């Protein structure tokens, strides 16, 4: 299938103009609706340049004049000062998130509003990548036709996968959801859909969701730690997602917390995930019984829900399992805070709904392990937005890649 290479905007700007164009869009992303004169002040470019850039963006449909603004104010000459905002209907993005027991498919506009979403059960690690791509695509087509939008306005497809993703090539080097290594998943999906596809580590997509639609509006630098079936991290530094030199940086879940410690599913020992992820918690709980197969995603999910309930009901042996996991993660985050000194840390993912004992231990370990003498009151925020966060992350990824 021929690839539909869509770009948001017909004007191909020269590098200097592209920089200003991006600055205008960034300013509107952070501040919502802004008048032209204020854009010039915030960005530090001349009002004349703002006029040129914004008229191009208006013509391209990337931005629009604010509708029904209650704050639409009057200038001294009595002329209304029109404010500009991003146009959410300039394009649409499809998002897919593949986790251990399900694939979530969504369609969003460019403001991250979800127009349709569906969850499909998959048996990660057992179903072939091609099969997963096929069933996701079927669902994507159903959602697009159900939404009534023009499929030509879909700018691209953002896919989040846990694991090592080589972003520039779209190669999944290793992921617990696939049984093979080096899966060319971007190519597999593009061949089937014709949509431009961007594939990234799922924690990076959460960080992009926060950048465009969450804490990133107020903080140019922040850290996201995701606690799902595994542990991930996304780092945004001065408005830019940090991916490392080869595209798979920030693999916090596989940093070592205990030298020679518990075996991790990546094959190494002592990783944070080997203590905090679902399989690690179930592995410990198996000693208490009843035992479950930790490589069966559906049985694992049911077991974890059960263990959370047991811990919250006061079962001391189960509480000790969650306390150990929370302590490991809290200590790991303390290491990150000492290295990076971020102004805010966001905790995101399905396991933001973990046992109370897990979070109590996490906060305690975080406070106890940050370098003494520094301000120990870390601004830790919990985002339990669930699958919406991933869908927004996909929209953000497509926006970053197609906005010119
Ligand atoms: Zn590992």
mmCIF file of C-alpha atoms and ligand atoms in Angstrom:
data_model
loop_
_atom_site.group_PDB
_atom_site.id
_atom_site.type_symbol
_atom_site.label_atom_id
_atom_site.label_comp_id
_atom_site.label_asym_id
_atom_site.label_seq_id
_atom_site.Cartn_x
_atom_site.Cartn_y
_atom_site.Cartn_z
ATOM 1 C CA UNK A 1 0.000 0.000 0.000
ATOM 2 C CA UNK A 2 1.306 3.442 -0.878
ATOM 3 C CA UNK A 3 2.138 5.569 2.121
ATOM 4 C CA UNK A 4 0.026 8.671 2.588
ATOM 5 C CA UNK A 5 2.596 11.240 3.646
ATOM 6 C CA UNK A 6 0.546 13.911 5.303
ATOM 7 C CA UNK A 7 1.819 17.090 6.809
ATOM 8 C CA UNK A 8 -0.127 19.549 8.839
ATOM 9 C CA UNK A 9 0.246 22.623 6.689
ATOM 10 C CA UNK A 10 0.855 23.394 3.044
ATOM 11 C CA UNK A 11 3.571 25.969 3.615
ATOM 12 C CA UNK A 12 7.056 24.483 3.715
ATOM 13 C CA UNK A 13 8.936 27.118 5.683
ATOM 14 C CA UNK A 14 12.641 27.855 5.628
ATOM 15 C CA UNK A 15 14.489 26.900 8.862
ATOM 16 C CA UNK A 16 14.222 30.368 10.442
ATOM 17 C CA UNK A 17 10.518 30.612 9.727
ATOM 18 C CA UNK A 18 9.951 27.014 10.838
ATOM 19 C CA UNK A 19 11.481 27.929 14.198
ATOM 20 C CA UNK A 20 9.101 30.861 14.627
ATOM 21 C CA UNK A 21 6.184 28.762 13.450
ATOM 22 C CA UNK A 22 6.989 26.161 16.070
ATOM 23 C CA UNK A 23 7.367 28.857 18.718
ATOM 24 C CA UNK A 24 3.884 30.208 17.921
ATOM 25 C CA UNK A 25 2.313 26.741 18.084
ATOM 26 C CA UNK A 26 4.178 25.974 21.320
ATOM 27 C CA UNK A 27 2.996 29.204 22.883
ATOM 28 C CA UNK A 28 -0.641 28.425 21.970
ATOM 29 C CA UNK A 29 -0.231 24.885 23.298
ATOM 30 C CA UNK A 30 0.985 26.175 26.647
ATOM 31 C CA UNK A 31 -1.282 29.167 27.056
ATOM 32 C CA UNK A 32 -4.455 28.274 25.191
ATOM 33 C CA UNK A 33 -5.905 31.250 23.317
ATOM 34 C CA UNK A 34 -3.557 34.228 22.901
ATOM 35 C CA UNK A 35 -3.828 37.544 21.023
ATOM 36 C CA UNK A 36 -1.229 38.321 18.332
ATOM 37 C CA UNK A 37 0.383 41.123 20.265
ATOM 38 C CA UNK A 38 0.807 38.882 23.304
ATOM 39 C CA UNK A 39 2.321 36.169 21.105
ATOM 40 C CA UNK A 40 4.976 38.660 20.030
ATOM 41 C CA UNK A 41 5.698 39.552 23.665
ATOM 42 C CA UNK A 42 5.854 35.954 24.895
ATOM 43 C CA UNK A 43 8.050 34.674 22.068
ATOM 44 C CA UNK A 44 10.206 37.749 21.674
ATOM 45 C CA UNK A 45 9.683 38.316 17.951
ATOM 46 C CA UNK A 46 8.313 41.363 16.177
ATOM 47 C CA UNK A 47 4.534 41.866 15.776
ATOM 48 C CA UNK A 48 5.106 42.001 11.996
ATOM 49 C CA UNK A 49 6.688 38.525 12.026
ATOM 50 C CA UNK A 50 3.852 37.235 14.197
ATOM 51 C CA UNK A 51 1.357 38.550 11.634
ATOM 52 C CA UNK A 52 3.112 36.720 8.781
ATOM 53 C CA UNK A 53 3.490 33.453 10.699
ATOM 54 C CA UNK A 54 -0.052 33.429 12.080
ATOM 55 C CA UNK A 55 -1.644 34.194 8.711
ATOM 56 C CA UNK A 56 0.192 31.202 7.215
ATOM 57 C CA UNK A 57 -0.906 28.997 10.105
ATOM 58 C CA UNK A 58 -4.494 30.270 9.747
ATOM 59 C CA UNK A 59 -4.432 29.538 6.020
ATOM 60 C CA UNK A 60 -3.098 26.049 6.744
ATOM 61 C CA UNK A 61 -5.869 25.486 9.258
ATOM 62 C CA UNK A 62 -3.385 24.715 12.022
ATOM 63 C CA UNK A 63 -4.729 27.561 14.165
ATOM 64 C CA UNK A 64 -8.027 29.408 14.202
ATOM 65 C CA UNK A 65 -9.575 32.511 15.661
ATOM 66 C CA UNK A 66 -11.047 31.784 19.050
ATOM 67 C CA UNK A 67 -14.770 31.242 19.005
ATOM 68 C CA UNK A 68 -17.203 32.740 21.533
ATOM 69 C CA UNK A 69 -14.502 34.002 23.800
ATOM 70 C CA UNK A 70 -15.786 35.457 27.055
ATOM 71 C CA UNK A 71 -12.442 37.193 27.439
ATOM 72 C CA UNK A 72 -12.522 38.715 23.989
ATOM 73 C CA UNK A 73 -11.573 42.192 25.002
ATOM 74 C CA UNK A 74 -11.641 45.596 23.424
ATOM 75 C CA UNK A 75 -8.604 47.595 22.458
ATOM 76 C CA UNK A 76 -8.473 51.328 23.045
ATOM 77 C CA UNK A 77 -9.911 51.935 19.593
ATOM 78 C CA UNK A 78 -12.829 49.657 20.385
ATOM 79 C CA UNK A 79 -11.779 46.993 17.903
ATOM 80 C CA UNK A 80 -12.096 43.484 19.308
ATOM 81 C CA UNK A 81 -8.727 41.916 19.943
ATOM 82 C CA UNK A 82 -9.102 38.478 18.422
ATOM 83 C CA UNK A 83 -7.296 35.710 20.133
ATOM 84 C CA UNK A 84 -5.847 32.727 18.308
ATOM 85 C CA UNK A 85 -5.915 29.094 19.360
ATOM 86 C CA UNK A 86 -4.853 25.709 17.997
ATOM 87 C CA UNK A 87 -7.463 24.220 15.686
ATOM 88 C CA UNK A 88 -8.373 20.816 17.120
ATOM 89 C CA UNK A 89 -9.995 19.749 13.843
ATOM 90 C CA UNK A 90 -6.976 20.488 11.650
ATOM 91 C CA UNK A 91 -6.229 16.787 11.647
ATOM 92 C CA UNK A 92 -6.756 13.578 13.540
ATOM 93 C CA UNK A 93 -4.503 10.937 14.998
ATOM 94 C CA UNK A 94 -4.949 7.240 15.568
ATOM 95 C CA UNK A 95 -3.357 5.794 18.670
ATOM 96 C CA UNK A 96 -2.597 2.194 19.494
ATOM 97 C CA UNK A 97 -1.211 0.965 22.758
ATOM 98 C CA UNK A 98 -0.195 -2.633 23.061
ATOM 99 C CA UNK A 99 0.028 -4.050 26.547
ATOM 100 C CA UNK A 100 0.301 -7.562 27.893
ATOM 101 C CA UNK A 101 -3.359 -8.534 27.726
ATOM 102 C CA UNK A 102 -4.982 -5.941 25.481
ATOM 103 C CA UNK A 103 -4.539 -3.496 22.646
ATOM 104 C CA UNK A 104 -6.225 -0.097 23.016
ATOM 105 C CA UNK A 105 -7.136 1.737 19.826
ATOM 106 C CA UNK A 106 -8.255 5.375 19.788
ATOM 107 C CA UNK A 107 -8.997 8.288 17.489
ATOM 108 C CA UNK A 108 -8.305 11.808 18.731
ATOM 109 C CA UNK A 109 -8.412 15.325 17.381
ATOM 110 C CA UNK A 110 -5.368 17.540 17.743
ATOM 111 C CA UNK A 111 -6.472 18.791 21.149
ATOM 112 C CA UNK A 112 -6.334 15.250 22.442
ATOM 113 C CA UNK A 113 -10.133 14.906 22.592
ATOM 114 C CA UNK A 114 -11.061 11.253 22.110
ATOM 115 C CA UNK A 115 -13.579 10.683 19.310
ATOM 116 C CA UNK A 116 -13.648 6.914 19.589
ATOM 117 C CA UNK A 117 -11.842 4.188 21.490
ATOM 118 C CA UNK A 118 -11.937 0.438 21.688
ATOM 119 C CA UNK A 119 -10.068 -2.224 23.606
ATOM 120 C CA UNK A 120 -9.249 -5.578 22.060
ATOM 121 C CA UNK A 121 -8.056 -8.588 24.042
ATOM 122 C CA UNK A 122 -4.711 -9.901 22.814
ATOM 123 C CA UNK A 123 -2.393 -12.531 24.161
ATOM 124 C CA UNK A 124 0.869 -10.700 24.037
ATOM 125 C CA UNK A 125 3.916 -12.858 23.678
ATOM 126 C CA UNK A 126 1.745 -15.554 22.013
ATOM 127 C CA UNK A 127 -0.038 -13.737 19.181
ATOM 128 C CA UNK A 128 2.127 -12.890 16.157
ATOM 129 C CA UNK A 129 2.877 -9.149 15.598
ATOM 130 C CA UNK A 130 1.197 -9.386 12.154
ATOM 131 C CA UNK A 131 -1.964 -10.777 13.721
ATOM 132 C CA UNK A 132 -2.004 -8.015 16.379
ATOM 133 C CA UNK A 133 -1.536 -5.415 13.613
ATOM 134 C CA UNK A 134 -4.404 -6.920 11.612
ATOM 135 C CA UNK A 135 -6.964 -6.890 14.404
ATOM 136 C CA UNK A 136 -5.942 -3.375 15.465
ATOM 137 C CA UNK A 137 -6.343 -2.112 11.889
ATOM 138 C CA UNK A 138 -9.812 -3.596 11.603
ATOM 139 C CA UNK A 139 -10.781 -1.709 14.736
ATOM 140 C CA UNK A 140 -9.151 1.505 13.490
ATOM 141 C CA UNK A 141 -11.268 1.381 10.326
ATOM 142 C CA UNK A 142 -14.444 0.794 12.347
ATOM 143 C CA UNK A 143 -13.683 3.739 14.646
ATOM 144 C CA UNK A 144 -12.827 6.093 11.761
ATOM 145 C CA UNK A 145 -15.985 5.255 9.817
ATOM 146 C CA UNK A 146 -18.082 5.449 13.014
ATOM 147 C CA UNK A 147 -16.727 8.913 13.819
ATOM 148 C CA UNK A 148 -17.793 10.310 10.449
ATOM 149 C CA UNK A 149 -14.481 12.116 9.875
ATOM 150 C CA UNK A 150 -12.770 12.215 6.501
ATOM 151 C CA UNK A 151 -10.054 9.472 6.589
ATOM 152 C CA UNK A 152 -7.865 11.829 4.545
ATOM 153 C CA UNK A 153 -7.636 14.058 7.610
ATOM 154 C CA UNK A 154 -5.944 11.321 9.634
ATOM 155 C CA UNK A 155 -2.362 12.573 9.831
ATOM 156 C CA UNK A 156 -0.845 9.423 11.172
ATOM 157 C CA UNK A 157 -0.768 6.648 13.633
ATOM 158 C CA UNK A 158 1.080 6.649 16.951
ATOM 159 C CA UNK A 159 1.880 3.331 18.581
ATOM 160 C CA UNK A 160 3.068 2.822 22.126
ATOM 161 C CA UNK A 161 4.823 -0.408 23.021
ATOM 162 C CA UNK A 162 6.595 -1.249 26.272
ATOM 163 C CA UNK A 163 10.219 -2.166 25.716
ATOM 164 C CA UNK A 164 13.277 -1.071 23.728
ATOM 165 C CA UNK A 165 12.088 0.773 20.659
ATOM 166 C CA UNK A 166 14.606 2.107 18.168
ATOM 167 C CA UNK A 167 12.635 5.209 17.334
ATOM 168 C CA UNK A 168 14.276 6.300 14.060
ATOM 169 C CA UNK A 169 13.904 2.854 12.427
ATOM 170 C CA UNK A 170 10.623 1.832 14.063
ATOM 171 C CA UNK A 171 12.200 -1.434 15.122
ATOM 172 C CA UNK A 172 11.052 -3.055 18.353
ATOM 173 C CA UNK A 173 14.386 -4.344 19.605
ATOM 174 C CA UNK A 174 12.847 -6.103 22.560
ATOM 175 C CA UNK A 175 9.399 -5.933 24.125
ATOM 176 C CA UNK A 176 7.655 -8.280 26.525
ATOM 177 C CA UNK A 177 4.566 -8.164 24.310
ATOM 178 C CA UNK A 178 6.360 -9.860 21.381
ATOM 179 C CA UNK A 179 8.001 -13.262 21.600
ATOM 180 C CA UNK A 180 10.639 -12.322 19.012
ATOM 181 C CA UNK A 181 13.340 -9.663 19.082
ATOM 182 C CA UNK A 182 13.860 -7.010 16.360
ATOM 183 C CA UNK A 183 10.237 -6.839 15.179
ATOM 184 C CA UNK A 184 9.847 -4.224 12.360
ATOM 185 C CA UNK A 185 6.438 -3.256 13.733
ATOM 186 C CA UNK A 186 6.257 0.170 12.090
ATOM 187 C CA UNK A 187 6.801 -1.408 8.691
ATOM 188 C CA UNK A 188 4.224 -4.135 9.436
ATOM 189 C CA UNK A 189 1.589 -1.517 10.313
ATOM 190 C CA UNK A 190 2.428 0.915 7.485
ATOM 191 C CA UNK A 191 2.131 -1.861 4.903
ATOM 192 C CA UNK A 192 -1.346 -2.693 6.135
ATOM 193 C CA UNK A 193 -2.754 0.817 6.570
ATOM 194 C CA UNK A 194 -0.926 3.260 4.370
ATOM 195 C CA UNK A 195 -0.879 5.666 7.327
ATOM 196 C CA UNK A 196 2.396 7.225 8.371
ATOM 197 C CA UNK A 197 3.235 5.427 11.571
ATOM 198 C CA UNK A 198 5.357 6.431 14.541
ATOM 199 C CA UNK A 199 6.245 3.875 17.147
ATOM 200 C CA UNK A 200 7.681 4.715 20.510
ATOM 201 C CA UNK A 201 8.204 3.399 23.963
ATOM 202 C CA UNK A 202 4.894 3.703 25.836
ATOM 203 C CA UNK A 203 6.454 5.777 28.627
ATOM 204 C CA UNK A 204 7.733 8.287 26.045
ATOM 205 C CA UNK A 205 4.174 8.614 24.744
ATOM 206 C CA UNK A 206 2.946 9.348 28.268
ATOM 207 C CA UNK A 207 5.614 12.042 28.561
ATOM 208 C CA UNK A 208 4.456 13.571 25.254
ATOM 209 C CA UNK A 209 0.835 13.485 26.490
ATOM 210 C CA UNK A 210 1.969 15.405 29.567
ATOM 211 C CA UNK A 211 3.989 17.825 27.430
ATOM 212 C CA UNK A 212 1.078 18.741 25.169
ATOM 213 C CA UNK A 213 -1.919 18.345 27.441
ATOM 214 C CA UNK A 214 -0.698 18.065 31.069
ATOM 215 C CA UNK A 215 2.056 19.353 33.362
ATOM 216 C CA UNK A 216 4.225 20.230 30.352
ATOM 217 C CA UNK A 217 2.055 23.300 29.783
ATOM 218 C CA UNK A 218 3.505 24.787 32.958
ATOM 219 C CA UNK A 219 6.889 23.015 33.176
ATOM 220 C CA UNK A 220 9.352 22.891 30.254
ATOM 221 C CA UNK A 221 11.304 20.157 32.068
ATOM 222 C CA UNK A 222 9.691 17.247 33.896
ATOM 223 C CA UNK A 223 9.951 13.543 34.533
ATOM 224 C CA UNK A 224 7.260 10.876 34.102
ATOM 225 C CA UNK A 225 7.562 7.446 35.696
ATOM 226 C CA UNK A 226 5.053 4.903 34.434
ATOM 227 C CA UNK A 227 3.984 1.952 36.524
ATOM 228 C CA UNK A 228 2.134 -0.487 34.330
ATOM 229 C CA UNK A 229 2.843 -4.162 33.954
ATOM 230 C CA UNK A 230 6.440 -2.944 33.926
ATOM 231 C CA UNK A 231 8.172 0.298 34.900
ATOM 232 C CA UNK A 232 9.057 3.024 32.409
ATOM 233 C CA UNK A 233 10.198 6.602 32.275
ATOM 234 C CA UNK A 234 9.866 9.579 29.964
ATOM 235 C CA UNK A 235 11.995 12.677 30.289
ATOM 236 C CA UNK A 236 11.208 16.050 28.745
ATOM 237 C CA UNK A 237 14.050 18.583 28.922
ATOM 238 C CA UNK A 238 13.368 22.146 27.805
ATOM 239 C CA UNK A 239 10.251 21.090 25.854
ATOM 240 C CA UNK A 240 12.026 18.222 24.125
ATOM 241 C CA UNK A 241 11.574 14.518 24.715
ATOM 242 C CA UNK A 242 14.912 12.941 25.554
ATOM 243 C CA UNK A 243 15.389 9.685 23.632
ATOM 244 C CA UNK A 244 19.143 9.121 23.898
ATOM 245 C CA UNK A 245 21.595 8.636 21.053
ATOM 246 C CA UNK A 246 19.983 5.547 19.519
ATOM 247 C CA UNK A 247 16.399 6.261 20.428
ATOM 248 C CA UNK A 248 15.971 4.004 23.407
ATOM 249 C CA UNK A 249 17.126 6.051 26.349
ATOM 250 C CA UNK A 250 15.453 6.441 29.726
ATOM 251 C CA UNK A 251 14.974 2.711 30.351
ATOM 252 C CA UNK A 252 14.500 3.287 34.050
ATOM 253 C CA UNK A 253 12.768 -0.074 34.617
ATOM 254 C CA UNK A 254 15.936 -1.950 33.744
ATOM 255 C CA UNK A 255 18.368 0.115 35.785
ATOM 256 C CA UNK A 256 19.845 -2.001 38.555
ATOM 257 C CA UNK A 257 18.611 -1.520 42.101
ATOM 258 C CA UNK A 258 20.165 -4.683 43.627
ATOM 259 C CA UNK A 259 23.466 -5.956 42.229
ATOM 260 C CA UNK A 260 23.023 -9.639 41.385
ATOM 261 C CA UNK A 261 19.397 -9.423 42.575
ATOM 262 C CA UNK A 262 16.163 -10.962 41.299
ATOM 263 C CA UNK A 263 16.007 -12.219 37.712
ATOM 264 C CA UNK A 264 14.274 -9.817 35.306
ATOM 265 C CA UNK A 265 12.361 -10.840 32.189
ATOM 266 C CA UNK A 266 14.949 -8.892 30.140
ATOM 267 C CA UNK A 267 17.423 -11.629 31.134
ATOM 268 C CA UNK A 268 19.508 -9.566 33.551
ATOM 269 C CA UNK A 269 19.432 -9.421 37.328
ATOM 270 C CA UNK A 270 18.498 -6.792 39.865
ATOM 271 C CA UNK A 271 16.441 -4.476 37.591
ATOM 272 C CA UNK A 272 13.778 -2.291 39.234
ATOM 273 C CA UNK A 273 11.149 -4.144 37.178
ATOM 274 C CA UNK A 274 12.238 -7.438 38.712
ATOM 275 C CA UNK A 275 10.807 -6.107 42.006
ATOM 276 C CA UNK A 276 7.994 -3.772 40.985
ATOM 277 C CA UNK A 277 6.258 -5.154 37.889
ATOM 278 C CA UNK A 278 3.185 -7.360 38.018
ATOM 279 C CA UNK A 279 5.077 -10.549 37.331
ATOM 280 C CA UNK A 280 7.561 -9.756 40.098
ATOM 281 C CA UNK A 281 4.770 -9.206 42.623
ATOM 282 C CA UNK A 282 2.963 -12.386 41.501
ATOM 283 C CA UNK A 283 6.226 -14.343 41.630
ATOM 284 C CA UNK A 284 6.632 -13.433 45.311
ATOM 285 C CA UNK A 285 2.962 -14.060 46.071
ATOM 286 C CA UNK A 286 3.161 -17.507 44.475
ATOM 287 C CA UNK A 287 4.980 -18.635 47.609
ATOM 288 C CA UNK A 288 1.825 -17.810 49.570
ATOM 289 C CA UNK A 289 -0.363 -19.544 46.955
ATOM 290 C CA UNK A 290 -2.463 -20.124 44.976
ATOM 291 C CA UNK A 291 0.219 -20.091 42.323
ATOM 292 C CA UNK A 292 -0.386 -18.487 38.881
ATOM 293 C CA UNK A 293 1.619 -18.648 35.671
ATOM 294 C CA UNK A 294 3.363 -15.253 35.536
ATOM 295 C CA UNK A 295 3.580 -15.431 31.724
ATOM 296 C CA UNK A 296 -0.209 -15.671 31.341
ATOM 297 C CA UNK A 297 -1.265 -11.994 31.065
ATOM 298 C CA UNK A 298 -4.956 -12.542 31.820
ATOM 299 C CA UNK A 299 -4.383 -14.761 34.865
ATOM 300 C CA UNK A 300 -1.707 -12.304 36.023
ATOM 301 C CA UNK A 301 -4.027 -9.289 35.824
ATOM 302 C CA UNK A 302 -6.714 -11.131 37.849
ATOM 303 C CA UNK A 303 -4.133 -12.193 40.422
ATOM 304 C CA UNK A 304 -2.773 -8.664 40.865
ATOM 305 C CA UNK A 305 -6.272 -7.226 41.393
ATOM 306 C CA UNK A 306 -6.839 -9.905 43.995
ATOM 307 C CA UNK A 307 -3.552 -9.172 45.765
ATOM 308 C CA UNK A 308 -4.275 -5.416 45.835
ATOM 309 C CA UNK A 309 -7.625 -6.163 47.517
ATOM 310 C CA UNK A 310 -5.934 -8.505 50.003
ATOM 311 C CA UNK A 311 -3.298 -5.904 50.877
ATOM 312 C CA UNK A 312 -5.876 -3.142 51.293
ATOM 313 C CA UNK A 313 -7.872 -5.485 53.555
ATOM 314 C CA UNK A 314 -4.861 -5.801 55.867
ATOM 315 C CA UNK A 315 -3.200 -9.120 54.932
ATOM 316 C CA UNK A 316 0.258 -8.555 56.403
ATOM 317 C CA UNK A 317 2.158 -11.027 54.184
ATOM 318 C CA UNK A 318 0.691 -9.478 51.020
ATOM 319 C CA UNK A 319 1.276 -5.976 52.402
ATOM 320 C CA UNK A 320 4.966 -6.838 52.830
ATOM 321 C CA UNK A 321 5.170 -7.746 49.122
ATOM 322 C CA UNK A 322 3.756 -4.363 48.058
ATOM 323 C CA UNK A 323 5.892 -2.521 50.627
ATOM 324 C CA UNK A 324 9.043 -4.082 49.217
ATOM 325 C CA UNK A 325 8.007 -3.160 45.668
ATOM 326 C CA UNK A 326 7.130 0.420 46.730
ATOM 327 C CA UNK A 327 10.447 0.795 48.542
ATOM 328 C CA UNK A 328 12.383 -0.352 45.459
ATOM 329 C CA UNK A 329 10.541 2.050 43.173
ATOM 330 C CA UNK A 330 10.744 4.964 45.641
ATOM 331 C CA UNK A 331 14.503 4.425 45.976
ATOM 332 C CA UNK A 332 14.851 4.298 42.184
ATOM 333 C CA UNK A 333 12.918 7.553 41.804
ATOM 334 C CA UNK A 334 15.101 9.147 44.513
ATOM 335 C CA UNK A 335 18.134 8.237 42.364
ATOM 336 C CA UNK A 336 16.492 9.930 39.380
ATOM 337 C CA UNK A 337 15.691 13.046 41.401
ATOM 338 C CA UNK A 338 19.306 13.241 42.601
ATOM 339 C CA UNK A 339 20.620 12.894 39.039
ATOM 340 C CA UNK A 340 18.143 15.120 37.212
ATOM 341 C CA UNK A 341 16.665 17.488 39.806
ATOM 342 C CA UNK A 342 13.326 17.785 37.960
ATOM 343 C CA UNK A 343 10.841 20.409 39.220
ATOM 344 C CA UNK A 344 8.032 17.851 39.065
ATOM 345 C CA UNK A 345 7.699 14.065 38.865
ATOM 346 C CA UNK A 346 4.504 12.536 37.443
ATOM 347 C CA UNK A 347 3.565 8.998 38.319
ATOM 348 C CA UNK A 348 1.332 7.520 35.647
ATOM 349 C CA UNK A 349 -0.065 4.177 34.500
ATOM 350 C CA UNK A 350 -2.492 1.433 35.425
ATOM 351 C CA UNK A 351 -0.751 0.742 38.715
ATOM 352 C CA UNK A 352 -1.431 4.200 40.061
ATOM 353 C CA UNK A 353 -4.349 2.152 41.398
ATOM 354 C CA UNK A 354 -2.072 -0.221 43.300
ATOM 355 C CA UNK A 355 -2.281 -1.139 46.990
ATOM 356 C CA UNK A 356 -2.192 1.672 49.567
ATOM 357 C CA UNK A 357 0.877 0.036 51.151
ATOM 358 C CA UNK A 358 2.738 0.335 47.831
ATOM 359 C CA UNK A 359 2.364 4.107 47.692
ATOM 360 C CA UNK A 360 3.054 4.662 51.380
ATOM 361 C CA UNK A 361 6.347 2.739 51.022
ATOM 362 C CA UNK A 362 7.184 4.527 47.766
ATOM 363 C CA UNK A 363 6.804 8.010 49.274
ATOM 364 C CA UNK A 364 8.773 7.053 52.369
ATOM 365 C CA UNK A 365 11.659 5.585 50.340
ATOM 366 C CA UNK A 366 11.635 8.636 48.062
ATOM 367 C CA UNK A 367 11.913 11.055 50.964
ATOM 368 C CA UNK A 368 14.485 8.950 52.836
ATOM 369 C CA UNK A 369 16.810 8.460 49.890
ATOM 370 C CA UNK A 370 17.050 11.897 48.320
ATOM 371 C CA UNK A 371 20.439 13.397 49.039
ATOM 372 C CA UNK A 372 20.405 14.829 52.558
ATOM 373 C CA UNK A 373 20.537 18.586 52.679
ATOM 374 C CA UNK A 374 18.511 19.095 49.507
ATOM 375 C CA UNK A 375 14.877 20.100 49.612
ATOM 376 C CA UNK A 376 13.166 16.763 50.235
ATOM 377 C CA UNK A 377 9.661 17.877 49.309
ATOM 378 C CA UNK A 378 9.520 16.422 45.801
ATOM 379 C CA UNK A 379 6.535 17.605 43.772
ATOM 380 C CA UNK A 380 5.183 14.110 43.041
ATOM 381 C CA UNK A 381 1.930 14.071 41.082
ATOM 382 C CA UNK A 382 -0.255 11.091 40.372
ATOM 383 C CA UNK A 383 -1.931 10.966 36.975
ATOM 384 C CA UNK A 384 -4.431 8.141 36.915
ATOM 385 C CA UNK A 385 -5.901 9.164 33.566
ATOM 386 C CA UNK A 386 -5.773 5.558 32.354
ATOM 387 C CA UNK A 387 -6.010 4.805 28.661
ATOM 388 C CA UNK A 388 -6.925 8.409 27.838
ATOM 389 C CA UNK A 389 -3.337 9.364 28.604
ATOM 390 C CA UNK A 390 -2.044 6.902 26.009
ATOM 391 C CA UNK A 391 -4.495 8.064 23.391
ATOM 392 C CA UNK A 392 -3.387 11.658 23.994
ATOM 393 C CA UNK A 393 0.215 10.537 23.830
ATOM 394 C CA UNK A 394 -0.402 9.096 20.372
ATOM 395 C CA UNK A 395 -1.996 12.378 19.278
ATOM 396 C CA UNK A 396 0.985 14.272 20.687
ATOM 397 C CA UNK A 397 3.459 12.025 18.876
ATOM 398 C CA UNK A 398 1.676 12.495 15.552
ATOM 399 C CA UNK A 399 1.506 16.248 16.183
ATOM 400 C CA UNK A 400 5.229 16.443 16.899
ATOM 401 C CA UNK A 401 6.039 14.579 13.709
ATOM 402 C CA UNK A 402 3.624 16.182 11.268
ATOM 403 C CA UNK A 403 3.462 19.796 12.416
ATOM 404 C CA UNK A 404 5.596 22.048 10.263
HETATM 405 ZN ZN1 LIG B 1 15.514 -5.954 33.246
#
